[in-house]
Coordinates of C-alpha atoms in Angstrom, one line a residue:
M1 CA 0.0 0.0 0.0
A2 CA 2.8 2.4 0.9
G3 CA 4.5 1.7 -2.5
I4 CA 1.2 2.4 -4.3
C5 CA 0.8 5.7 -2.5
I6 CA 4.4 6.7 -3.2
G7 CA 3.8 5.9 -6.9
L8 CA 0.7 8.0 -7.0
V9 CA 2.5 10.9 -5.5
L10 CA 5.4 10.6 -7.9
S11 CA 3.0 10.3 -10.8
L12 CA 1.1 13.4 -9.7
A13 CA 4.4 15.3 -9.3
V14 CA 5.4 14.4 -12.8
F15 CA 2.1 15.5 -14.1
C16 CA 2.3 18.8 -12.2
A17 CA 5.8 19.5 -13.5
Q18 CA 4.7 18.9 -17.1
A19 CA 1.5 20.9 -16.6
A20 CA 3.4 23.8 -15.2
L21 CA 5.6 24.1 -18.3
N22 CA 3.1 23.9 -21.1
R23 CA -0.5 25.0 -21.5
P24 CA -3.0 22.2 -22.0
L25 CA -3.6 21.7 -25.7
S26 CA -6.9 20.5 -27.3
A27 CA -7.0 17.9 -30.0
D28 CA -8.1 20.5 -32.6
G29 CA -5.5 23.1 -31.6
E30 CA -8.0 25.6 -30.1
P31 CA -6.8 28.1 -27.5
T32 CA -7.0 27.3 -23.8
E33 CA -10.4 28.5 -22.5
I34 CA -10.4 30.4 -19.1
Q35 CA -13.8 30.9 -17.5
A36 CA -14.1 33.9 -15.2
V37 CA -16.6 35.4 -12.8
G38 CA -16.3 38.2 -10.3
A39 CA -18.1 39.6 -7.2
L40 CA -17.6 43.3 -6.3
L41 CA -17.8 43.1 -2.6
D42 CA -17.3 46.8 -1.8
V43 CA -16.3 50.2 -3.4
D44 CA -14.6 52.1 -0.6
K45 CA -13.7 55.3 -2.5
I46 CA -13.7 56.9 -5.9
N47 CA -11.1 59.8 -6.0
S48 CA -11.4 62.1 -8.9
A49 CA -8.4 64.2 -7.9
E50 CA -6.1 61.1 -7.8
Q51 CA -7.8 59.5 -10.8
N52 CA -8.2 56.2 -8.9
F53 CA -10.7 54.0 -7.0
T54 CA -10.5 51.6 -4.1
L55 CA -12.2 48.2 -4.5
N56 CA -12.8 44.9 -2.7
I57 CA -13.2 42.3 -5.4
Y58 CA -13.4 38.5 -5.5
M59 CA -12.6 36.7 -8.7
V60 CA -12.8 33.0 -9.7
F61 CA -11.0 31.6 -12.8
R62 CA -11.5 28.0 -14.1
W63 CA -9.8 26.1 -16.9
S64 CA -9.6 22.4 -17.9
D65 CA -6.3 20.5 -17.7
P66 CA -6.8 16.8 -18.4
R67 CA -3.2 16.1 -17.4
L68 CA -4.2 16.8 -13.8
A69 CA -7.1 14.4 -13.7
H70 CA -6.8 12.1 -10.7
E71 CA -8.6 9.3 -8.9
S72 CA -9.2 11.0 -5.6
A73 CA -12.8 11.2 -4.3
G74 CA -12.8 15.0 -4.2
S75 CA -10.8 18.0 -5.3
I76 CA -7.1 18.3 -4.3
V77 CA -5.2 21.4 -3.5
L78 CA -2.0 22.2 -5.4
G79 CA 0.3 25.2 -5.5
L80 CA -0.3 27.7 -8.3
S81 CA 3.3 27.4 -9.4
D82 CA 3.0 23.6 -9.5
V83 CA 0.5 23.6 -12.4
W84 CA 0.1 25.4 -15.6
N85 CA -1.6 28.7 -15.1
P86 CA -2.3 31.7 -17.4
R87 CA -0.2 34.1 -15.2
L88 CA -3.2 36.2 -14.4
T89 CA -2.2 39.9 -13.9
I90 CA -4.3 42.9 -13.0
I91 CA -2.8 45.7 -15.0
N92 CA -4.2 48.9 -13.5
T93 CA -3.3 48.3 -9.8
Q94 CA -1.5 50.9 -7.8
R95 CA -1.2 49.0 -4.6
Y96 CA -3.3 46.0 -3.4
W97 CA -3.4 43.2 -1.0
E98 CA -4.4 39.6 -1.7
N99 CA -6.5 37.7 0.8
T100 CA -6.0 34.3 -0.9
R101 CA -3.2 31.8 -1.2
D102 CA -1.3 31.0 -4.4
E103 CA -3.0 27.6 -4.7
V104 CA -5.6 26.0 -6.9
E105 CA -8.2 23.3 -6.5
V106 CA -8.2 20.4 -9.1
S107 CA -11.3 18.2 -9.6
P108 CA -11.0 14.5 -10.4
E109 CA -11.8 15.4 -14.1
G110 CA -8.9 18.0 -14.2
L111 CA -10.9 21.2 -13.8
V112 CA -8.7 23.8 -12.2
T113 CA -10.2 26.5 -10.0
Y114 CA -8.2 29.5 -9.0
R115 CA -9.6 32.1 -6.6
L116 CA -8.3 35.6 -6.1
H117 CA -9.5 38.0 -3.5
V118 CA -8.0 41.5 -3.9
F119 CA -8.4 44.8 -2.0
G120 CA -6.6 47.9 -3.1
D121 CA -6.3 51.0 -5.3
F122 CA -6.8 50.9 -9.1
S123 CA -6.0 53.7 -11.5
Q124 CA -8.0 54.9 -14.4
P125 CA -8.0 58.1 -16.4
L126 CA -11.3 59.9 -16.1
D127 CA -13.1 62.3 -18.5
L128 CA -14.3 64.9 -16.0
R129 CA -15.8 67.5 -18.4
D130 CA -19.3 66.9 -17.0
F131 CA -18.2 67.2 -13.3
P132 CA -20.2 67.3 -11.0
M133 CA -22.9 65.6 -13.2
D134 CA -20.5 63.0 -14.6
S135 CA -20.8 59.2 -14.8
H136 CA -18.1 56.7 -15.6
V137 CA -17.4 53.0 -16.3
F138 CA -14.7 51.8 -14.0
E139 CA -12.7 48.7 -15.1
V140 CA -10.4 46.1 -13.6
P141 CA -8.7 44.4 -16.6
V142 CA -7.1 41.0 -15.9
V143 CA -4.8 39.6 -18.6
A144 CA -3.0 36.4 -19.3
A145 CA 0.6 37.8 -19.2
G146 CA 2.9 36.2 -21.8
Y147 CA 0.1 34.7 -24.0
R148 CA -1.5 35.9 -27.2
P149 CA -5.1 35.7 -28.2
H150 CA -4.6 32.6 -30.3
E151 CA -3.2 30.8 -27.2
V152 CA -5.6 31.7 -24.4
V153 CA -9.2 32.9 -24.6
F154 CA -11.4 34.1 -21.8
K155 CA -15.1 33.5 -21.4
P156 CA -17.7 34.3 -18.8
D157 CA -18.6 31.5 -16.4
P158 CA -21.8 30.0 -17.7
R159 CA -23.0 29.0 -14.3
I160 CA -23.1 32.4 -12.7
D161 CA -22.9 36.1 -13.7
S162 CA -20.6 38.6 -12.1
F163 CA -22.5 40.6 -9.5
I164 CA -22.1 43.5 -7.0
A165 CA -22.9 43.6 -3.3
E166 CA -26.2 45.4 -2.3
R167 CA -24.6 47.8 0.2
L168 CA -21.3 49.7 -0.5
S169 CA -19.2 52.0 1.5
V170 CA -18.9 54.8 -1.1
A171 CA -21.3 57.6 -0.2
D172 CA -21.1 60.2 -3.0
W173 CA -21.5 57.8 -5.9
S174 CA -24.3 55.6 -7.1
V175 CA -22.8 52.3 -8.2
G176 CA -24.3 49.4 -10.1
N177 CA -24.3 47.2 -13.3
M178 CA -21.3 45.0 -12.4
R179 CA -20.3 42.8 -15.4
G180 CA -17.4 40.8 -16.8
D181 CA -16.5 40.7 -20.5
P182 CA -13.8 38.9 -22.4
R183 CA -11.7 41.5 -24.3
E184 CA -8.3 41.9 -25.9
V185 CA -6.5 44.4 -23.7
P186 CA -4.1 46.7 -25.5
L187 CA -0.8 47.4 -23.8
T188 CA 0.6 49.3 -26.9
N189 CA -0.6 49.9 -30.4
D190 CA 1.0 46.6 -31.5
L191 CA 0.6 44.5 -28.4
K192 CA -2.7 43.1 -27.2
L193 CA -3.1 40.5 -24.5
P194 CA -6.1 38.2 -24.0
G195 CA -8.0 39.4 -21.0
F196 CA -11.2 39.6 -19.0
V197 CA -12.4 43.0 -17.9
F198 CA -14.6 43.4 -14.8
S199 CA -16.5 46.7 -14.9
F200 CA -19.1 48.7 -13.1
E201 CA -21.0 51.9 -13.7
A202 CA -20.9 54.8 -11.2
D203 CA -22.9 58.1 -11.3
R204 CA -21.8 61.0 -9.1
R205 CA -24.6 62.0 -6.7
L206 CA -25.2 65.6 -7.6
H207 CA -27.0 66.6 -4.4
H208 CA -23.8 66.2 -2.5
Y209 CA -22.1 69.0 -4.6
V210 CA -25.3 71.1 -4.8
I211 CA -25.4 71.4 -1.0
K212 CA -21.6 71.6 -0.3
A213 CA -20.4 73.5 -3.4
I214 CA -22.9 75.0 -5.7
I215 CA -25.3 76.6 -3.2
P216 CA -22.4 78.2 -1.2
L217 CA -21.0 79.6 -4.4
C218 CA -24.4 81.0 -5.4
L219 CA -24.7 82.7 -2.0
I220 CA -21.3 84.3 -2.4
V221 CA -22.3 85.7 -5.8
I222 CA -25.6 87.0 -4.4
M223 CA -23.8 88.5 -1.5
S224 CA -21.8 90.7 -4.0
W225 CA -25.1 92.2 -5.2
V226 CA -25.7 93.8 -1.8
V227 CA -23.6 96.7 -2.9
F228 CA -26.2 97.7 -5.5
W229 CA -28.6 98.4 -2.6
I230 CA -26.2 100.5 -0.6
S231 CA -26.2 104.2 -1.5
P232 CA -23.1 105.3 -3.5
E233 CA -22.6 108.0 -0.9
H234 CA -21.6 105.3 1.6
I235 CA -18.3 104.4 -0.1
P236 CA -16.6 102.6 2.8
N237 CA -19.6 100.3 3.3
Q238 CA -19.8 99.4 -0.4
L239 CA -16.0 98.7 -0.6
S240 CA -16.1 96.7 2.5
V241 CA -18.8 94.3 1.2
A242 CA -17.2 94.1 -2.3
V243 CA -13.7 93.3 -0.9
T244 CA -15.1 90.8 1.6
T245 CA -17.0 89.0 -1.2
V246 CA -13.8 88.7 -3.3
L247 CA -11.8 87.3 -0.3
T248 CA -14.6 84.8 0.4
L249 CA -14.5 83.7 -3.2
I250 CA -10.7 83.2 -3.1
A251 CA -11.1 81.0 0.0
Y252 CA -13.7 79.0 -1.8
H253 CA -11.3 78.5 -4.8
I254 CA -8.7 77.1 -2.4
A255 CA -11.2 74.7 -0.7
L256 CA -12.5 73.4 -4.1
S257 CA -9.0 73.0 -5.7
G258 CA -8.5 69.6 -4.0
R259 CA -11.6 68.0 -5.6
L260 CA -10.2 67.8 -9.1
P261 CA -6.8 66.9 -10.7
D262 CA -4.9 69.3 -12.9
I263 CA -6.6 68.7 -16.2
P264 CA -6.1 70.6 -19.5
Y265 CA -9.8 71.3 -20.0
L266 CA -12.7 73.0 -18.2
T267 CA -15.4 71.0 -16.4
H268 CA -18.9 72.3 -15.8
M269 CA -17.9 73.3 -12.3
D270 CA -14.9 75.2 -13.7
K271 CA -17.1 77.2 -16.0
F272 CA -19.5 78.0 -13.3
L273 CA -16.7 79.0 -10.9
F274 CA -15.0 81.1 -13.5
S275 CA -18.3 82.9 -14.5
S276 CA -19.1 83.5 -10.8
T277 CA -15.6 85.0 -10.3
V278 CA -16.1 87.3 -13.2
L279 CA -19.4 88.5 -11.9
V280 CA -18.0 89.1 -8.4
F281 CA -15.1 91.1 -9.9
M282 CA -17.6 93.1 -12.1
A283 CA -19.5 94.0 -8.9
L284 CA -16.3 95.3 -7.4
I285 CA -15.6 97.4 -10.5
E286 CA -19.2 98.7 -10.4
V287 CA -18.6 99.8 -6.8
V288 CA -15.4 101.6 -7.7
V289 CA -17.2 103.4 -10.6
T290 CA -20.2 104.5 -8.6
S291 CA -18.0 105.6 -5.7
H292 CA -16.0 107.7 -8.1
L293 CA -19.2 109.2 -9.6
S294 CA -20.5 109.9 -6.1
S295 CA -17.3 111.7 -5.0
T296 CA -17.4 113.9 -8.2
D297 CA -21.0 115.1 -7.6
Q298 CA -22.6 112.7 -10.1
L299 CA -24.8 110.9 -7.6
V300 CA -27.8 110.7 -9.9
L301 CA -25.8 108.8 -12.5
A302 CA -24.3 106.5 -9.8
R303 CA -27.7 105.6 -8.5
K304 CA -28.9 104.9 -12.0
I305 CA -26.1 102.5 -12.6
D306 CA -26.9 100.7 -9.3
R307 CA -30.6 100.4 -10.4
I308 CA -29.5 98.8 -13.7
A309 CA -27.1 96.5 -11.9
R310 CA -29.9 95.2 -9.6
W311 CA -31.5 93.3 -12.5
L312 CA -28.6 93.0 -14.9
F313 CA -26.4 91.0 -12.6
P314 CA -29.1 88.3 -11.8
V315 CA -29.8 87.9 -15.5
L316 CA -26.0 87.5 -16.2
F317 CA -25.8 85.0 -13.3
L318 CA -28.7 82.9 -14.6
S319 CA -27.1 83.0 -18.1
A320 CA -23.8 81.8 -16.5
V321 CA -25.7 78.9 -14.8
G322 CA -27.2 77.9 -18.1
Y323 CA -23.9 78.1 -20.0
S324 CA -22.0 76.2 -17.3
F325 CA -24.4 73.2 -16.7
F326 CA -26.9 73.0 -19.5
K327 CA -25.1 74.1 -22.7

C-alpha cells in the first residue's frame, strides 16, 4: 500500500511538472479557455483628484487541464506554481493586498479552479468634463501575461454572472451594473493580450455637490449684489462688502481645488466657478465706478447704474448657470 501511495504521489508530481511548463492543448488546436466570474464586494472610494478608485473584489477563474485528472474522491489542492496557469495579472493596480493563497483546486476530471480576493487601489484616467454631473465606467482588466489571443481565450462563467454587493461604503456615488466581459486588452498599439475585464458603472450623486459646493457659491455671488442696494454715498460700506466677497471667493477657490486633478480642459464646475468669479469682480468694478461718480458730484448717475445692476447681474448669473451646466 505504501508503495502504491508513493507511486501515485510521484506520478502526480510528474504531471504537475509537465503541466506547469506547457499549457493544455486540445485535439483541434484551439486556444485554452479560461472561464471567469467576479463579485464586487465593496467600493470604498472613488477619488477624482487622484484618478483612482478603491475596491474589494473577489474573482474566480477556471480552466480544464486533463493532465491533472486524478482518482481521488474529491478535489485536491496544489500550489499555483505547480500547475500550468495563465499568469493572471491585474494591469491597473497601484497597490493592493491579496487575501487568498497561491493555490488551486483540481477536480478529479482535471478542472482547475483559482480564486483571487483583492483589496486595493486601481488607477483609471477619467473624463471629467461633466463634473459634477458625470458618470463613468470603471474597469479592472485581468490579462494572461505572456500569452497571445490565439493561445488563451477568456469566457464568462456559464454557471453564474458577475455581481455586486447590495450595500457599498462609497457615499457620494451611485454604483451598479457589475459585469465581466472577455476582451483583448491593448498594452501598446502593436501588443494586445487576452484578458477579462470586470467593470461597473458609477454616477456621481449631484445633491452632495449642490449642497456643499454650488449653493455656497451662489450665496457668495448673491452677497456681492448687496452693494447695489447701498447708497453710493456710503463708499466705505460698499467697498467693505465688495472686498469681503472677493476674499470669500478666493477662500472658496482654495477649498475646491483639491476636488479635481490638474486637467487641461474645463469642467462644468470650472465654467461656473469662472463665471461667478467674473461676476463678483464686475460687482467690485461697479462699486469703484459708482463711488467715483458719487465723489465727483454725479450721484444721480451713480444711483442709475446701481438700479440697472440690480436686475442686470441676476440675469447674467442665470445665463452663467445655463452656460455652465446645460449648454
